[in-house]
PDB file of C-alpha atoms and ligand atoms in Angstrom:
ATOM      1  CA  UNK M 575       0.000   0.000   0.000  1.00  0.00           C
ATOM      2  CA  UNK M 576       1.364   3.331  -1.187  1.00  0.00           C
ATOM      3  CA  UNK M 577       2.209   5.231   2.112  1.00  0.00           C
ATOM      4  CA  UNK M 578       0.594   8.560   3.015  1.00  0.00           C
ATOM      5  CA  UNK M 579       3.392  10.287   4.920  1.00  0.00           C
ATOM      6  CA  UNK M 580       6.860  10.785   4.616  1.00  0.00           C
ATOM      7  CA  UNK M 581       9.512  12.225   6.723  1.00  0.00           C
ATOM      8  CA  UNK M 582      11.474  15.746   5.347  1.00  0.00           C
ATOM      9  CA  UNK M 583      14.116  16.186   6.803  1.00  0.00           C
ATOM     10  CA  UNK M 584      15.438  19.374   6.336  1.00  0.00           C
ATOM     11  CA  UNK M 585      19.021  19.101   5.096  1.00  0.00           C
ATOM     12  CA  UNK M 586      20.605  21.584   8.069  1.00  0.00           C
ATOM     13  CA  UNK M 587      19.180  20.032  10.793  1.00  0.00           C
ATOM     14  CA  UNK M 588      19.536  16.175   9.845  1.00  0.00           C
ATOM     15  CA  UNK M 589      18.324  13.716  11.859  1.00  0.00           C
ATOM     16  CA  UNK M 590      18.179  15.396  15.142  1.00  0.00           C
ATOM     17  CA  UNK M 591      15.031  16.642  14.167  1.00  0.00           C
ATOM     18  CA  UNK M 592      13.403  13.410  14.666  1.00  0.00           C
ATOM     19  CA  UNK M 593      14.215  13.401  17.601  1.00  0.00           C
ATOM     20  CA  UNK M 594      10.785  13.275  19.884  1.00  0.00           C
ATOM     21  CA  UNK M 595      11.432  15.143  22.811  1.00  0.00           C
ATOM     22  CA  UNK M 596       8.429  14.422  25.716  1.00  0.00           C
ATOM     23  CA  UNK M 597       7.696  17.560  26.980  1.00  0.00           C
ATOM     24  CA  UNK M 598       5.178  17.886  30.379  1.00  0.00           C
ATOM     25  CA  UNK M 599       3.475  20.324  31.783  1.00  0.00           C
ATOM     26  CA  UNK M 600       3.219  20.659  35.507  1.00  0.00           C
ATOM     27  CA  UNK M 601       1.238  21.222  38.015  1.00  0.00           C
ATOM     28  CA  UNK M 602       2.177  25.035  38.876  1.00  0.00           C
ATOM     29  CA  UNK M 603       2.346  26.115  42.903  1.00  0.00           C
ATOM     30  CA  UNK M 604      -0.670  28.432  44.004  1.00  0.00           C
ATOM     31  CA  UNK M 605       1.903  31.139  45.523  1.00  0.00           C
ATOM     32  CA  UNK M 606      -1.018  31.272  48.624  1.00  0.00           C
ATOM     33  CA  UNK M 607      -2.311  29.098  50.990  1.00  0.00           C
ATOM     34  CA  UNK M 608      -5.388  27.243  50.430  1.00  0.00           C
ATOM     35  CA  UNK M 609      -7.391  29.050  52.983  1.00  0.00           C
ATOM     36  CA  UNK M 610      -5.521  32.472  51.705  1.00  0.00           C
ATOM     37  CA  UNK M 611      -9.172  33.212  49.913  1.00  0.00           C
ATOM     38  CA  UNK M 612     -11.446  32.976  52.085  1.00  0.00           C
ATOM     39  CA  UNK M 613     -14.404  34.087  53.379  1.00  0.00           C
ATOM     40  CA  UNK M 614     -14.682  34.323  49.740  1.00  0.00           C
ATOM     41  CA  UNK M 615     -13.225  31.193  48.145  1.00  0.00           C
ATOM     42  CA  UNK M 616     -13.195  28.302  51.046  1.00  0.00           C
ATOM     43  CA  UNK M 617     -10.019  26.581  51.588  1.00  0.00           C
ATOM     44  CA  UNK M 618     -12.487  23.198  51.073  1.00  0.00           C
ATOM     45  CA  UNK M 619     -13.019  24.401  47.251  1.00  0.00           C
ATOM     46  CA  UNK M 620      -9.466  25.748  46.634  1.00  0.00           C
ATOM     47  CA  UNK M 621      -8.009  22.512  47.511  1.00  0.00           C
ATOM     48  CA  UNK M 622     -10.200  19.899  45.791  1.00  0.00           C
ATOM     49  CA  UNK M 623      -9.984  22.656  42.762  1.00  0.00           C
ATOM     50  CA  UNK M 624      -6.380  22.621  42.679  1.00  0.00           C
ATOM     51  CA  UNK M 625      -5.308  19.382  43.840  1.00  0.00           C
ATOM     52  CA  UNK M 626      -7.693  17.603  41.723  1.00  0.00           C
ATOM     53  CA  UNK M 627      -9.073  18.822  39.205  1.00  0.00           C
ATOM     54  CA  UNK M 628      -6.053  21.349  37.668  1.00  0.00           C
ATOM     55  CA  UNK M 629      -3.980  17.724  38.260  1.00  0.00           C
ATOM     56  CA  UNK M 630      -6.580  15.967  36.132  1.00  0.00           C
ATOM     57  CA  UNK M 631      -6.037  18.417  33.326  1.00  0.00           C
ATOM     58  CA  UNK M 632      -2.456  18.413  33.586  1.00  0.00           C
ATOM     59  CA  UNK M 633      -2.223  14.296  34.144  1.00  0.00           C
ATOM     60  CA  UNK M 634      -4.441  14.148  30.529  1.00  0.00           C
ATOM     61  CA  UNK M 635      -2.528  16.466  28.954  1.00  0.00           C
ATOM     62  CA  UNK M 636       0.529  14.726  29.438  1.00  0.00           C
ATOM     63  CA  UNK M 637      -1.318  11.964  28.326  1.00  0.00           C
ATOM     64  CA  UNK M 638      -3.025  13.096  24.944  1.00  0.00           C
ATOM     65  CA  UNK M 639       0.664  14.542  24.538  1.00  0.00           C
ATOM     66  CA  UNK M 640       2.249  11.747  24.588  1.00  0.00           C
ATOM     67  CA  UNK M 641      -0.140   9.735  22.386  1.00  0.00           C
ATOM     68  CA  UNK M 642       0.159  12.971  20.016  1.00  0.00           C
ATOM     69  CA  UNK M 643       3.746  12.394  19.654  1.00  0.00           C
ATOM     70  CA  UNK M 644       3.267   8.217  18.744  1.00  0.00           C
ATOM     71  CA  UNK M 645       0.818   9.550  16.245  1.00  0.00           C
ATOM     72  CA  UNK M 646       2.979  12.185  14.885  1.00  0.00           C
ATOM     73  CA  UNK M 647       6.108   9.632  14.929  1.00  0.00           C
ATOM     74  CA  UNK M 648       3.874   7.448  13.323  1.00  0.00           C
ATOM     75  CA  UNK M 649       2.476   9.752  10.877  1.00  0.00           C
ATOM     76  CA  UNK M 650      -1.157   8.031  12.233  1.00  0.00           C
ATOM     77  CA  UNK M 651      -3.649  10.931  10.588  1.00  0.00           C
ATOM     78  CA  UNK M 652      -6.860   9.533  12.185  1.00  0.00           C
ATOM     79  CA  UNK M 653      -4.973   9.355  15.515  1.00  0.00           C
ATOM     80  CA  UNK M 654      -3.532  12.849  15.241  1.00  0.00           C
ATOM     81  CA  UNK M 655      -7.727  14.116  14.363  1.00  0.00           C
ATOM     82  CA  UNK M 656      -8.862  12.058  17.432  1.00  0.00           C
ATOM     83  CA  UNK M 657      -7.002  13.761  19.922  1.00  0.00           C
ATOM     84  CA  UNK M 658      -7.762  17.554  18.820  1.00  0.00           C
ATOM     85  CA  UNK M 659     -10.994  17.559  21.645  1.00  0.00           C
ATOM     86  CA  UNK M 660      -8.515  16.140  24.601  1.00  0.00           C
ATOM     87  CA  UNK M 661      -5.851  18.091  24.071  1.00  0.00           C
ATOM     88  CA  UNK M 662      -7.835  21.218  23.872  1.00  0.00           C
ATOM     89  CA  UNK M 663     -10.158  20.328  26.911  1.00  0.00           C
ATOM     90  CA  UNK M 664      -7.047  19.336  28.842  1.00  0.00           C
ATOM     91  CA  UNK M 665      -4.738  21.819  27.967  1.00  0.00           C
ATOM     92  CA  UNK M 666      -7.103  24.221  27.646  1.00  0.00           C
ATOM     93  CA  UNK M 667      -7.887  23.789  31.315  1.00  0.00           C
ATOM     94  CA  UNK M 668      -4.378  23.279  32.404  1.00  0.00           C
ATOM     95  CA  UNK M 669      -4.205  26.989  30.732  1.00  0.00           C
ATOM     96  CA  UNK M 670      -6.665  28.184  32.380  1.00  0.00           C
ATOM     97  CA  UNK M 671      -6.389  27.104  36.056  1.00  0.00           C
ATOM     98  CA  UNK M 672      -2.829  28.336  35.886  1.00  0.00           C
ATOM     99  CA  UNK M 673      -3.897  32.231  34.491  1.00  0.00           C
ATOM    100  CA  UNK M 674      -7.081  31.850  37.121  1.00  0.00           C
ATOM    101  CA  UNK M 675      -4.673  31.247  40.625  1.00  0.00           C
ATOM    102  CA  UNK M 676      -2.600  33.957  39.787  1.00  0.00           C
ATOM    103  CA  UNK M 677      -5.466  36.322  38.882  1.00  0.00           C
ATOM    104  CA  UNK M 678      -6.661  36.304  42.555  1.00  0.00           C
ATOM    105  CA  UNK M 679      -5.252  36.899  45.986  1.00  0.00           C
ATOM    106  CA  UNK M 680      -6.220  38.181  49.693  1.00  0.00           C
ATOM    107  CA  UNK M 681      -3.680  41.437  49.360  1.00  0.00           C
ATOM    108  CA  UNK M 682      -6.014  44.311  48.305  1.00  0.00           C
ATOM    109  CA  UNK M 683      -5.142  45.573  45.049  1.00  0.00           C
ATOM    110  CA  UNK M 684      -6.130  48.056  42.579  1.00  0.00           C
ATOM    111  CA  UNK M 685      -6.041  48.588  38.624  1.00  0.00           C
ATOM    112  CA  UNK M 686      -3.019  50.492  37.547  1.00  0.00           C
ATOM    113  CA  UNK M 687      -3.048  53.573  36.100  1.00  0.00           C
ATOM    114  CA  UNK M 688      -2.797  52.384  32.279  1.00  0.00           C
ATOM    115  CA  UNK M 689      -5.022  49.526  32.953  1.00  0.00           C
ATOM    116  CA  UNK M 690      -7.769  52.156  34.611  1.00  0.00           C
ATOM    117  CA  UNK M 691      -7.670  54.598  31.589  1.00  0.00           C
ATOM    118  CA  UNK M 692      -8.485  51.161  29.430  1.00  0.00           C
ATOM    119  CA  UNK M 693     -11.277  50.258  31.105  1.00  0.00           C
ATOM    120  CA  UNK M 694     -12.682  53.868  31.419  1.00  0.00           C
ATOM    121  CA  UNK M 695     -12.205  53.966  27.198  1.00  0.00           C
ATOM    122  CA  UNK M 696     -14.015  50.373  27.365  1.00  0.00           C
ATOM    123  CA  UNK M 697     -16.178  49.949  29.559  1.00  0.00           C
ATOM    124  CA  UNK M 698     -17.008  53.676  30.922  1.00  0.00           C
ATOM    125  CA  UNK M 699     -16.494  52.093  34.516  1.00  0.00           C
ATOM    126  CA  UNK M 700     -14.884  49.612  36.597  1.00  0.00           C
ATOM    127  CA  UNK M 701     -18.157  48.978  37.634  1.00  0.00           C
ATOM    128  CA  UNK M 702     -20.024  48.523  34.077  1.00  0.00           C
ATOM    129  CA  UNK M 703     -16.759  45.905  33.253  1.00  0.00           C
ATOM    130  CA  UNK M 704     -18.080  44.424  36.348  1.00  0.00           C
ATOM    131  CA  UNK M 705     -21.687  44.200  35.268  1.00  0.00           C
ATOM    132  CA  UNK M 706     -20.610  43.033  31.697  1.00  0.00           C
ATOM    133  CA  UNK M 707     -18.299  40.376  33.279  1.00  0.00           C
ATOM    134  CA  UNK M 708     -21.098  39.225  34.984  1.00  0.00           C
ATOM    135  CA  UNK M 709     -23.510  38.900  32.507  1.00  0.00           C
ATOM    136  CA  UNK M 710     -20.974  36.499  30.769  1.00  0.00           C
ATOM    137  CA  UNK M 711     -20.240  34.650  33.774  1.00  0.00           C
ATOM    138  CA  UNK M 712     -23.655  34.237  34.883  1.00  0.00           C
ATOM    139  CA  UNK M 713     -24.922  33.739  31.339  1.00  0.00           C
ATOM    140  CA  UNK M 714     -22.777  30.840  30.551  1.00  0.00           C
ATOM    141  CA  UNK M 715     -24.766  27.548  30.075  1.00  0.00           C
ATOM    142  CA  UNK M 716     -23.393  24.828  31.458  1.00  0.00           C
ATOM    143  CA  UNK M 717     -19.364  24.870  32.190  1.00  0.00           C
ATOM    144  CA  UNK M 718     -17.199  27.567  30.722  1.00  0.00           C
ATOM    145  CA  UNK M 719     -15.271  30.928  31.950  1.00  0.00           C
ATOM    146  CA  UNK M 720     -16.139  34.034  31.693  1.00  0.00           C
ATOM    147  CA  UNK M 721     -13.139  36.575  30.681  1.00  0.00           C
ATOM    148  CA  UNK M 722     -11.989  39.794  30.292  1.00  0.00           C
ATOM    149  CA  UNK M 723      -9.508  39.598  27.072  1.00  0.00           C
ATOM    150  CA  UNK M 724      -6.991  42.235  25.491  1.00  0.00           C
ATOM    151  CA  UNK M 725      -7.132  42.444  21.384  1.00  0.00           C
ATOM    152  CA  UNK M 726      -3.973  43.416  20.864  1.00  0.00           C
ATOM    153  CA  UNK M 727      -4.455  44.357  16.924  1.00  0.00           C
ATOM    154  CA  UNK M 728      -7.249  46.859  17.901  1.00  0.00           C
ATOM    155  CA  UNK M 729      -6.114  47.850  21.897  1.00  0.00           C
ATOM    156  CA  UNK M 730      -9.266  47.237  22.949  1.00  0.00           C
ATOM    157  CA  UNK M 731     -10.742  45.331  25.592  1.00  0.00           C
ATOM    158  CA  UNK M 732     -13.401  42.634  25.350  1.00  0.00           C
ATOM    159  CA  UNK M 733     -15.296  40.653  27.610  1.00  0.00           C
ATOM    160  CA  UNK M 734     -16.045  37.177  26.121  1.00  0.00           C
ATOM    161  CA  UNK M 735     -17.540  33.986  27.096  1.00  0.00           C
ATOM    162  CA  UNK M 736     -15.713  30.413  27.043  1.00  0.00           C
ATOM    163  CA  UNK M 737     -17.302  27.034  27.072  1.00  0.00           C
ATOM    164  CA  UNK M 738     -15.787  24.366  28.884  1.00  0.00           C
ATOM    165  CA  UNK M 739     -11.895  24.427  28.811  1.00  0.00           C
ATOM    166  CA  UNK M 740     -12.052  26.669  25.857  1.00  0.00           C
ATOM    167  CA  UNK M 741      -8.800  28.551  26.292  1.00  0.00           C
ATOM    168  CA  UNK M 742      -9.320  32.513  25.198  1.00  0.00           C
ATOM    169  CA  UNK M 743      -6.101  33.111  23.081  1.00  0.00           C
ATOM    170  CA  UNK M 744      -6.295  29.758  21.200  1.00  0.00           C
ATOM    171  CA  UNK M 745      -9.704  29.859  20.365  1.00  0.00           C
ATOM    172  CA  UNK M 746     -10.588  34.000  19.941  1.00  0.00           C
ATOM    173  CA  UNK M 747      -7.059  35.545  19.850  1.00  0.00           C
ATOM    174  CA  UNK M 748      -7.020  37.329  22.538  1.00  0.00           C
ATOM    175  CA  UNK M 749      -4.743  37.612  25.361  1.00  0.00           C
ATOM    176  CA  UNK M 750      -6.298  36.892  28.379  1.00  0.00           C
ATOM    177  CA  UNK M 751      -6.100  39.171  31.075  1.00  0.00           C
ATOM    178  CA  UNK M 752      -8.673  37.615  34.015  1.00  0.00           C
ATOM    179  CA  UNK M 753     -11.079  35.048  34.237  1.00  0.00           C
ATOM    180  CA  UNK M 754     -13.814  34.023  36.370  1.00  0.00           C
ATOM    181  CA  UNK M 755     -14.396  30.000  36.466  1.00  0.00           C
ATOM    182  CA  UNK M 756     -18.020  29.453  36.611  1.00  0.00           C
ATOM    183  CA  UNK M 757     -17.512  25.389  36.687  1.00  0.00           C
ATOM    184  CA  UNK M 758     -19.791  24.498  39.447  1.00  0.00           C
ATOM    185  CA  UNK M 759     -16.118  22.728  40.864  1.00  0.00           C
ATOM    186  CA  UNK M 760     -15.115  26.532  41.090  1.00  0.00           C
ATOM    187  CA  UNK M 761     -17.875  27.353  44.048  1.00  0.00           C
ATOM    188  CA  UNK M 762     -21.019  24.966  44.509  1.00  0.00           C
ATOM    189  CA  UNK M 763     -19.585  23.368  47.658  1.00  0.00           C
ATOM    190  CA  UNK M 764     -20.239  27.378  48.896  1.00  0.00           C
ATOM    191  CA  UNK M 765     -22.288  28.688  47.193  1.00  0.00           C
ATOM    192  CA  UNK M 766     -24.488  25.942  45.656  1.00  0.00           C
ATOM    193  CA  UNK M 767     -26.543  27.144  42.637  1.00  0.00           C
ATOM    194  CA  UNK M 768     -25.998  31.166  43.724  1.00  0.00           C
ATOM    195  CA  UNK M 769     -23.671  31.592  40.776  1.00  0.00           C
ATOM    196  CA  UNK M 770     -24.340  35.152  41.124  1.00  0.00           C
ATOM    197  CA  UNK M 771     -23.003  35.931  44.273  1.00  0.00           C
ATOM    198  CA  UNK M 772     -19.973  33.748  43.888  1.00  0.00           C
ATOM    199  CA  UNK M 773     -19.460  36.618  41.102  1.00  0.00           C
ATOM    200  CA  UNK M 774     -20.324  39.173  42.935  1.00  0.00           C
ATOM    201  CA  UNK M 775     -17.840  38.348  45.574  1.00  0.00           C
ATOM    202  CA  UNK M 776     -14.922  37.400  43.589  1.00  0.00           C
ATOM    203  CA  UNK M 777     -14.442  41.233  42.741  1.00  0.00           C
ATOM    204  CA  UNK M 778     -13.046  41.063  46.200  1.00  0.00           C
ATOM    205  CA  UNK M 779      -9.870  38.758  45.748  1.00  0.00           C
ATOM    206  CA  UNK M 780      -8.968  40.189  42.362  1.00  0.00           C
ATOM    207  CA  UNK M 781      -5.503  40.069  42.028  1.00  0.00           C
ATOM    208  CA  UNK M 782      -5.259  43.389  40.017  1.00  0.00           C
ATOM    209  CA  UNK M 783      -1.121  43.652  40.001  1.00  0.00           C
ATOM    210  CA  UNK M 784      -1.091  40.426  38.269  1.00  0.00           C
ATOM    211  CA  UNK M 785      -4.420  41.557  35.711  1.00  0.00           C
ATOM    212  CA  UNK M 786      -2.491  44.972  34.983  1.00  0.00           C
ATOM    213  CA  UNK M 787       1.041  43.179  34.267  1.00  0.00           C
ATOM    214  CA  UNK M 788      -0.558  41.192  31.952  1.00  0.00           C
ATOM    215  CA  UNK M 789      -2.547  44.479  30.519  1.00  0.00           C
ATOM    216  CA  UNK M 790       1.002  45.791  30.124  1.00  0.00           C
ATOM    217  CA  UNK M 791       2.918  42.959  28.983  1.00  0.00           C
TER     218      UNK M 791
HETATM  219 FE1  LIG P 529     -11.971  25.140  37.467  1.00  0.00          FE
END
């Protein structure tokens, strides 16, 4: 049977480009404690969250990785197709989770300067970005995020909703800035089907140093 695939090697590099090399991701350190949150996130939800599920995604990443690279080595089409949806669910939540951690913390915080003049252009208000990140959040049906994204070709700012593990950047192209989980994972041990108020309140633990250095970056 006439083969569908063949290796190119380009002439500078020689073989060493076959080389697989088996890359993981990891499991990145919170940088607070898991009670650091609360009253507003319990140390009960930031642990299981955490612990298990951001290890899930990054365990089946590795995993669909891994298989990725046998199919590539292999040059196994069908194989490569069949693992688009678990490497984007999994690394799309490993991508996530590890943007979402560092997007909150206990210290009070506030927008910087550039960031504030941004969302005054955008939004009119802190408090309509608020209302418009809310409606997303809230709005989302079933799993997803809710985030507030930078489009870097235009300047502006957007607020866009993700379903499931859709990861912003990979999916809309734009660079995400902060997120608000509204997997029922993320607060129904707390707040059980309020996912208003879990929305309402996470205003309070916004990490803003970390959402401006990304606004700047
Ligand atoms: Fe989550």
């Amino acid at each position: 049977m006439m083969s569908l695939c063949r290796k190119v090697v380009p002439a500078s590099r020689g073989l060493a480009s076959l080389t697989s090399v088996r890359t993981k991701v990891t499991l990145p350190e919170l940088g607070y404690d898991y009670a650091a949150l609360e009253p507003i996130i319990s140390r009960e939800i930031m642990e299981i969250h955490h612990s298990k599920h951001h290890q899930a995604y990054v365990t089946n990443y590795n995993a669909a990785k891994d298989q990725l690279d046998e199919a590539v080595a292999k040059c196994d089409t069908n194989k490569i197709i069949s693992l688009q949806g678990a490497l984007r669910f999994n690394g799309g939540g490993h991508l996530n989770h590890s943007i979402f951690w560092k997007n909150l913390s206990s210290t009070n915080s506030s927008p910087s300067d550039a960031l504030q003049k941004a969302i005054i252009t955008n939004f009119k208000s802190l408090d309509n970005l608020k209302t418009e990140m809310k409606t997303a959040a809230v709005g989302v049906q079933g799993s997803g995020w809710a985030w507030l994204g930078l489009n870097k070709k235009t300047g502006h700012l957007q607020v866009v909703q993700c379903a499931n593990q859709d990861p912003l950047q990979a999916t809309t192209g734009l660079t995400p800035l902060f997120g608000i989980d509204v997997w029922e994972h993320a607060y129904y041990l707390q707040y059980k089907n309020l996912r208003p108020s879990y929305v309402d309140a996470i205003w309070d633990i916004v990490n803003w140093k970390d959402v401006s250095e990304r606004f700047s970056a």
